[in-house]
XYZ file of C-alpha atoms in Angstrom:
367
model
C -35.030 -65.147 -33.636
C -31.615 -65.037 -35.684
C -31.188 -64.738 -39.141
C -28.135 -65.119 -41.082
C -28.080 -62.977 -43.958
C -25.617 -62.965 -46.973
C -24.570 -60.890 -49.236
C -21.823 -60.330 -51.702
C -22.430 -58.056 -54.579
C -23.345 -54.886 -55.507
C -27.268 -55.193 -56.162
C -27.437 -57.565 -53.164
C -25.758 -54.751 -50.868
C -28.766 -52.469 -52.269
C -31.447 -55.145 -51.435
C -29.915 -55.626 -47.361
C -30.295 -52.343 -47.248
C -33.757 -51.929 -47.295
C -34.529 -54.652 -45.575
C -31.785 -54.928 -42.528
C -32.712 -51.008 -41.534
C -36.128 -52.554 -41.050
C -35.093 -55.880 -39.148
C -32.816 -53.418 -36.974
C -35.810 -51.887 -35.662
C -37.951 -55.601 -35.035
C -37.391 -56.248 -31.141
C -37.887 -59.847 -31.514
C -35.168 -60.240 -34.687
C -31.177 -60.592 -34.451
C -29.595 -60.161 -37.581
C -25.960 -61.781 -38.593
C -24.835 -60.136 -41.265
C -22.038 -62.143 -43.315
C -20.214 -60.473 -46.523
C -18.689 -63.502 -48.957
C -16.253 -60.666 -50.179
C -17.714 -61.790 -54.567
C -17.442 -58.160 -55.012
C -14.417 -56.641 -52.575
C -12.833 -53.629 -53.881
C -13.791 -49.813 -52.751
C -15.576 -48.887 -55.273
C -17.510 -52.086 -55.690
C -17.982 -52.720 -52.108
C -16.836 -50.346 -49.248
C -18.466 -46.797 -50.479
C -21.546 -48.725 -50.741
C -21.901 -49.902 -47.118
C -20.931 -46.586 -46.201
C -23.257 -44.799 -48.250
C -26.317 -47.038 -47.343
C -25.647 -47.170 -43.708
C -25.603 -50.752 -43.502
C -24.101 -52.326 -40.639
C -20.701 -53.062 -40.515
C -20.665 -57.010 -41.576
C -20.126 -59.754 -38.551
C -18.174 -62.022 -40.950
C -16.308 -61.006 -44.173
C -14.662 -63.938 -45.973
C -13.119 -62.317 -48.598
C -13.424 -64.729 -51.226
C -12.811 -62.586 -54.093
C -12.674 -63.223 -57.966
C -12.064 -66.480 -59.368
C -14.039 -69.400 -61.605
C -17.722 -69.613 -61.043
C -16.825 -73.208 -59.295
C -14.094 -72.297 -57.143
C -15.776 -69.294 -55.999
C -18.385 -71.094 -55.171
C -17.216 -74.062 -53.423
C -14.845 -72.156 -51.417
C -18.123 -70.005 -50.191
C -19.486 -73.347 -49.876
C -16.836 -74.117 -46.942
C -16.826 -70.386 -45.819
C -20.331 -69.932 -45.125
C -20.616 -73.525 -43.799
C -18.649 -73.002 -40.587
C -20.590 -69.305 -40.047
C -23.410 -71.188 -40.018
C -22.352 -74.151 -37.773
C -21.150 -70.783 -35.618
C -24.202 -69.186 -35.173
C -26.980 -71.922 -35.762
C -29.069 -68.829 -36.917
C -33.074 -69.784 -37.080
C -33.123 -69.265 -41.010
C -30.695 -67.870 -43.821
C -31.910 -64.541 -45.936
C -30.110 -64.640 -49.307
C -31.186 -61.885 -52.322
C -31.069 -62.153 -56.212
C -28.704 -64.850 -57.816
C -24.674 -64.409 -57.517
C -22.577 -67.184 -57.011
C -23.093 -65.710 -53.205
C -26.746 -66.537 -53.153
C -26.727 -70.475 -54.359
C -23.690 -71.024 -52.003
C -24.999 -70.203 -48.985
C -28.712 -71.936 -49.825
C -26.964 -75.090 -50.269
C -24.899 -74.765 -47.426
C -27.793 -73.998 -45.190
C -30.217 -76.853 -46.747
C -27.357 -79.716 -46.248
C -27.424 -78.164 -42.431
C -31.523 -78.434 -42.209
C -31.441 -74.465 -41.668
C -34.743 -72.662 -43.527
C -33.779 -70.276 -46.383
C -35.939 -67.164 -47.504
C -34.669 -65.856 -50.905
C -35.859 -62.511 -51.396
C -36.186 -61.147 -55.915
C -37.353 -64.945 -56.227
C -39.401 -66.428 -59.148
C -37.306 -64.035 -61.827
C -36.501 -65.938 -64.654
C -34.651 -65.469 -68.296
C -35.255 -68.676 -69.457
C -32.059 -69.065 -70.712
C -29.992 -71.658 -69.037
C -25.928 -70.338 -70.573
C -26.964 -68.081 -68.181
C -25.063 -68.262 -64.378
C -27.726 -66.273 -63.137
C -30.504 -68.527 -64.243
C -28.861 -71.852 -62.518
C -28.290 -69.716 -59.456
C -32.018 -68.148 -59.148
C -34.066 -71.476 -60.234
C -31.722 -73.823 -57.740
C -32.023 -71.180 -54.723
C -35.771 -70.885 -55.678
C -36.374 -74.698 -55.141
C -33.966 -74.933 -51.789
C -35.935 -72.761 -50.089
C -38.568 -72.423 -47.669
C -39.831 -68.558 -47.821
C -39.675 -67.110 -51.489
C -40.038 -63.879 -51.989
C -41.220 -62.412 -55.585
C -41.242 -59.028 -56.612
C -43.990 -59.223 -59.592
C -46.903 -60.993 -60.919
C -44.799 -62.956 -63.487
C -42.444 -63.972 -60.529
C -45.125 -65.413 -58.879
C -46.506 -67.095 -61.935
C -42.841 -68.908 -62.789
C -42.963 -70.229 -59.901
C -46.446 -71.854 -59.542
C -45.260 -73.480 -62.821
C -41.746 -74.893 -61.293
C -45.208 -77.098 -58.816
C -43.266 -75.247 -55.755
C -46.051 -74.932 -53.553
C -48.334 -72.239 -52.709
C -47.373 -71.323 -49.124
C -43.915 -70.954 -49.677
C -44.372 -68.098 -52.398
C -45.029 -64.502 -51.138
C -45.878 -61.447 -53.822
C -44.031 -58.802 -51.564
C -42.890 -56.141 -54.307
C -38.935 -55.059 -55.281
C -36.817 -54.444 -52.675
C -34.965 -52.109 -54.975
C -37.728 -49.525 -55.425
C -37.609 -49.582 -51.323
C -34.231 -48.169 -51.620
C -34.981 -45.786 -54.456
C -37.290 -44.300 -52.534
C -35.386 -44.478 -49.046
C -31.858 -42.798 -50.754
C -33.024 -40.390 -53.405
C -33.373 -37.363 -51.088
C -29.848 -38.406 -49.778
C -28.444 -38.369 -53.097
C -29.582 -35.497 -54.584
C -28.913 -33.614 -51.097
C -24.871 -35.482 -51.175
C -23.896 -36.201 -55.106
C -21.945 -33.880 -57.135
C -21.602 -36.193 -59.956
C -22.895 -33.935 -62.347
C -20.507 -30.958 -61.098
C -17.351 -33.104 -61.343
C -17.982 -34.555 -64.723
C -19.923 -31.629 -66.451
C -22.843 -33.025 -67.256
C -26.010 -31.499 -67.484
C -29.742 -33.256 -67.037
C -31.205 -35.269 -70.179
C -27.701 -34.028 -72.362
C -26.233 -37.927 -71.844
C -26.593 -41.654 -72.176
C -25.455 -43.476 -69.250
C -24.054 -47.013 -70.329
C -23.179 -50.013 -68.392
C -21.809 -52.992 -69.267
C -20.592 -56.093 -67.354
C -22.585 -59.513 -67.750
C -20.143 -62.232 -68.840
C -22.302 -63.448 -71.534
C -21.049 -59.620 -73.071
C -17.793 -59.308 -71.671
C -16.368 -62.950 -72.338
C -17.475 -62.977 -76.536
C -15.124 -61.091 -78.185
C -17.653 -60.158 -80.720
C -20.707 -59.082 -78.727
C -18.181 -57.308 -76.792
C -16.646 -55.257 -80.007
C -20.400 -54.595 -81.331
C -21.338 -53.038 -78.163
C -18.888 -51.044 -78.080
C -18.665 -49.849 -81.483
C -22.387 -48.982 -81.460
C -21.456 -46.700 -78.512
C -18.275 -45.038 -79.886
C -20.847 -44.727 -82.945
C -23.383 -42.980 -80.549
C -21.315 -40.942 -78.864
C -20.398 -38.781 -81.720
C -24.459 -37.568 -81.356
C -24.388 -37.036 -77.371
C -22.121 -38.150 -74.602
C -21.956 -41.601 -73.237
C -21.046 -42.047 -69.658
C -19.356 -45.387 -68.699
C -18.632 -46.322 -65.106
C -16.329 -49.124 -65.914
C -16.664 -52.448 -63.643
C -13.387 -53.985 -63.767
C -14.364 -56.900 -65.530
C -15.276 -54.842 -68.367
C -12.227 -53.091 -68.077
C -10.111 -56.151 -68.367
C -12.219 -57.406 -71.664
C -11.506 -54.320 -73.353
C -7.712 -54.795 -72.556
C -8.043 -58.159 -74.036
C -9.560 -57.487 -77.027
C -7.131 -54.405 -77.311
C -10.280 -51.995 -77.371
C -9.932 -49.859 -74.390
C -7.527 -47.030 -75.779
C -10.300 -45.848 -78.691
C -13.205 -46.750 -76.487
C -11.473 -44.514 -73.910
C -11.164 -41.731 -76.523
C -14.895 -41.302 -77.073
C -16.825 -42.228 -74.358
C -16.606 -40.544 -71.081
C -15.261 -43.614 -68.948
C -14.865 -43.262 -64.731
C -14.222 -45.859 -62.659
C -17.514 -47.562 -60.395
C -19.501 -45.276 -58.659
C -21.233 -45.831 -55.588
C -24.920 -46.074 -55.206
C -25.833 -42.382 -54.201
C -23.522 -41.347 -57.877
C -25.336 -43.446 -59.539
C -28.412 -42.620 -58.491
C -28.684 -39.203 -59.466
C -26.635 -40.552 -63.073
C -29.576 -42.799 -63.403
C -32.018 -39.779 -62.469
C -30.863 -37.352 -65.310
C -29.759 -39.355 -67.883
C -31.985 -39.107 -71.476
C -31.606 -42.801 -71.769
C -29.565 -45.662 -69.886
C -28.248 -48.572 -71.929
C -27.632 -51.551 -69.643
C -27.045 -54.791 -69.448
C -27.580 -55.373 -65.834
C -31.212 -56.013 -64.298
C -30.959 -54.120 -61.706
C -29.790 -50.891 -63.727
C -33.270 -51.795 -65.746
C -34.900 -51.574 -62.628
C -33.473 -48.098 -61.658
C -33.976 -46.755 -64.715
C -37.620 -47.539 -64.418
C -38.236 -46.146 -60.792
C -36.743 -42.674 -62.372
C -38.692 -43.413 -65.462
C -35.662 -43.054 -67.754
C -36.207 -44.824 -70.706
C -34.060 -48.315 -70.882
C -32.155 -49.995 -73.855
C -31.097 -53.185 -72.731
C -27.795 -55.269 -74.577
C -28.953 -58.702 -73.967
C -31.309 -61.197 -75.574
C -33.842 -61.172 -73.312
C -35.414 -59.961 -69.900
C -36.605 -61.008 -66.418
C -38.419 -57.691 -65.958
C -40.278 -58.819 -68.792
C -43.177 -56.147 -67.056
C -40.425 -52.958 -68.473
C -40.955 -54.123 -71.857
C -44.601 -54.545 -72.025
C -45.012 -51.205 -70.582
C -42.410 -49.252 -73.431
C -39.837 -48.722 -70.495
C -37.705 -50.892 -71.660
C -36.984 -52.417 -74.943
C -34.511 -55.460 -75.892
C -31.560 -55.117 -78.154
C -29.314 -58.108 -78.263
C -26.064 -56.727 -79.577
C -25.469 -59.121 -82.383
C -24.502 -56.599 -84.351
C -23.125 -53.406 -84.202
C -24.999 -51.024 -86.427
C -28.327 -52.392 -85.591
C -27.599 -51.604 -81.541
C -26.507 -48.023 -82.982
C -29.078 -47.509 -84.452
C -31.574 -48.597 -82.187
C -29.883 -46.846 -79.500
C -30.519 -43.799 -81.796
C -33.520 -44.643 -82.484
C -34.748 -44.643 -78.551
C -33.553 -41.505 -78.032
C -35.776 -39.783 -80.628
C -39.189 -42.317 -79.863
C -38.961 -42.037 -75.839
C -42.354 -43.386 -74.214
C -43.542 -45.663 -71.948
C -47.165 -46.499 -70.831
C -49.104 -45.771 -67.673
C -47.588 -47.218 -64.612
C -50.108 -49.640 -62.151
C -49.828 -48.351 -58.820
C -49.096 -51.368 -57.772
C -46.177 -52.129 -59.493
C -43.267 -53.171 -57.401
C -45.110 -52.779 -54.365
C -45.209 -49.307 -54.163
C -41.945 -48.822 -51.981
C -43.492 -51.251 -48.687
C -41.250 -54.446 -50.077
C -39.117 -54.662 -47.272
C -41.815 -53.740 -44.126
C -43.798 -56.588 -45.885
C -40.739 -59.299 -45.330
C -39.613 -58.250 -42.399
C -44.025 -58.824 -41.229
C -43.762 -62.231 -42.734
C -40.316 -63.052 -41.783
C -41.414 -62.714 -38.506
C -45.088 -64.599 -38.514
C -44.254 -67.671 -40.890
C -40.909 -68.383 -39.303
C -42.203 -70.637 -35.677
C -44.535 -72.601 -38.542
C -42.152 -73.540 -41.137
């Protein structure tokens, strides 16, 4: 059996990990690995295949940066002719970049099965990229894997039927578990920067609703200046993020207070994640991470698809509309930090990957 898998980010480089160390070991699986090149620098990409011991990739295509539809269509044609290559016996495609759409419609057009693994998330707001690019993987493919109850339940109420949809857990708690030994054995993060446990916020910032308004961007940002007067603020900057704050000519006093470095790779930012008082985010996987360490999560967006975080008092929602009003309720996390009782079975409880890899294996001769 051959499966194509493709990735191109840095969540989705996470997510293989977990599950390609288990397909390695399956003596009746072949796995293609295929990197689109979305996310292609060192510090976005390189350190992270490194760190994670994934396999070096059989195909990169280096795509790179551009519009969301010229990126895509020219992963469209990329992936397309790896495909027609290899003729693998189904795709394996994780979360909902640019990366993951492309390469379920190319494989769908070629009559090859797709499994999306983190499927069934949902914002339920549509200016969202992320949304078009979860909900039109979700309903190419054959094998969809969710990682919660709610998952599950968004897509029962899409009508996509039963035996496609698996409740397998989050592949991301897999690798939490798998790399935090590493991390705290290889990381001197907290050396190198000075930084002592629970005495900083880390803060991340990069979604495009965030980074492409000028205003959302300059509240955010204020708040955490504001903030940082109180404790530190750690920033690993993405470079899109970078390049807004350049823009809106905000990078020289946002530079001055917080404590900006450049990306870190996934063993840093584990043990940032680990002993930080609070994390301010607004990524969803950084939510997720946050959780599995049980730091306490502000996130700068208007809503959720780990809507589970916020009914628990991990995680609370504070769309950055205005400045004072994320200050303060930045501020006002750090002094009211709780969160409820975790169910046991809650992400699958680190077996998210074996369980794929079982069903990968069983469903794929009846699909």
């Amino acid at each position: 059996m051959k499966i194509l898998t493709i990735v191109g980010a840095r969540p989705q480089f996470i997510k293989a990990a977990a599950v390609s160390r288990r397909l390695q070991s399956h003596p009746q699986i072949q796995e293609v690995l295929v990197h689109t090149g979305q996310h292609y620098d060192e510090n976005m990409s390189d350190v992270f295949f490194q760190e994670l011991e994934i396999p070096t990739p059989d195909y990169h295509l280096g795509i790179g940066s551009s519009s969301h539809g010229a990126q895509t269509g020219r992963m469209l044609e990329k992936i397309e002719e790896v495909l027609l290559q290899e003729s693998p016996d189904l795709l394996l495609v994780y979360g909902d970049t640019n990366s993951t759409l492309a390469a379920a419609i190319a494989a769908v057009k070629l009559h090859i099965k797709v499994a999306h693994v983190e499927a069934g998330l949902r914002s339920f707001n549509r200016r969202m990229p992320e949304e078009i690019n979860r909900v039109l993987t979700d309903h190419a493919a054959n094998l969809l894997f969710a990682p919660t109850d709610s998952a599950v339940e968004n897509l029962r109420n899409e009508g996509i039927a039963e035996e496609k949809i698996h409740l397998v857990g989050d592949v991301m708690y897999d690798a939490a578990l798998d790399y935090l030994t590493k991390a705290e054995d290889k990381s001197l993060i907290l050396q190198d920067l000075k930084l002592t446990s629970q005495n900083y916020i880390l803060a991340t910032v990069h979604r495009a609703e965030n980074t492409d308004d000028p205003k959302r961007l300059q509240n955010i940002f204020t708040a955490l200046v504001e903030v940082s007067k109180k404790i530190t603020v750690v920033l690993p900057l993405h470079p899109r993020t970078r390049a807004a704050l350049q823009r809106e000519r905000l990078l020289d006093s946002v530079n001055n207070a917080l404590c900006l470095i450049n990306p870190v790779g996934y063993l840093d930012m584990v043990i940032l994640e680990k002993n930080a008082k609070l994390i301010t985010t607004d990524s969803g996987g950084v939510q997720k991470e946050a959780f599995f360490y049980r730091v306490p999560c502000v996130t700068l967006r208007d809503e959720t698809e780990w809507v589970e975080l916020v009914e628990l008092g991990w995680n609370r929602i504070l769309p950055p509309l205005d400045s004072s009003n994320v200050a303060n309720g930045i501020s006002d996390a750090l002094l009211n930090i709780s969160g409820s009782e975790v169910p046991d079975h809650l992400y699958g409880g680190g077996s998210a990957a074996s369980h794929i890899v079982q069903l990968l294996a069983s469903k794929l001769s009846s699909l």
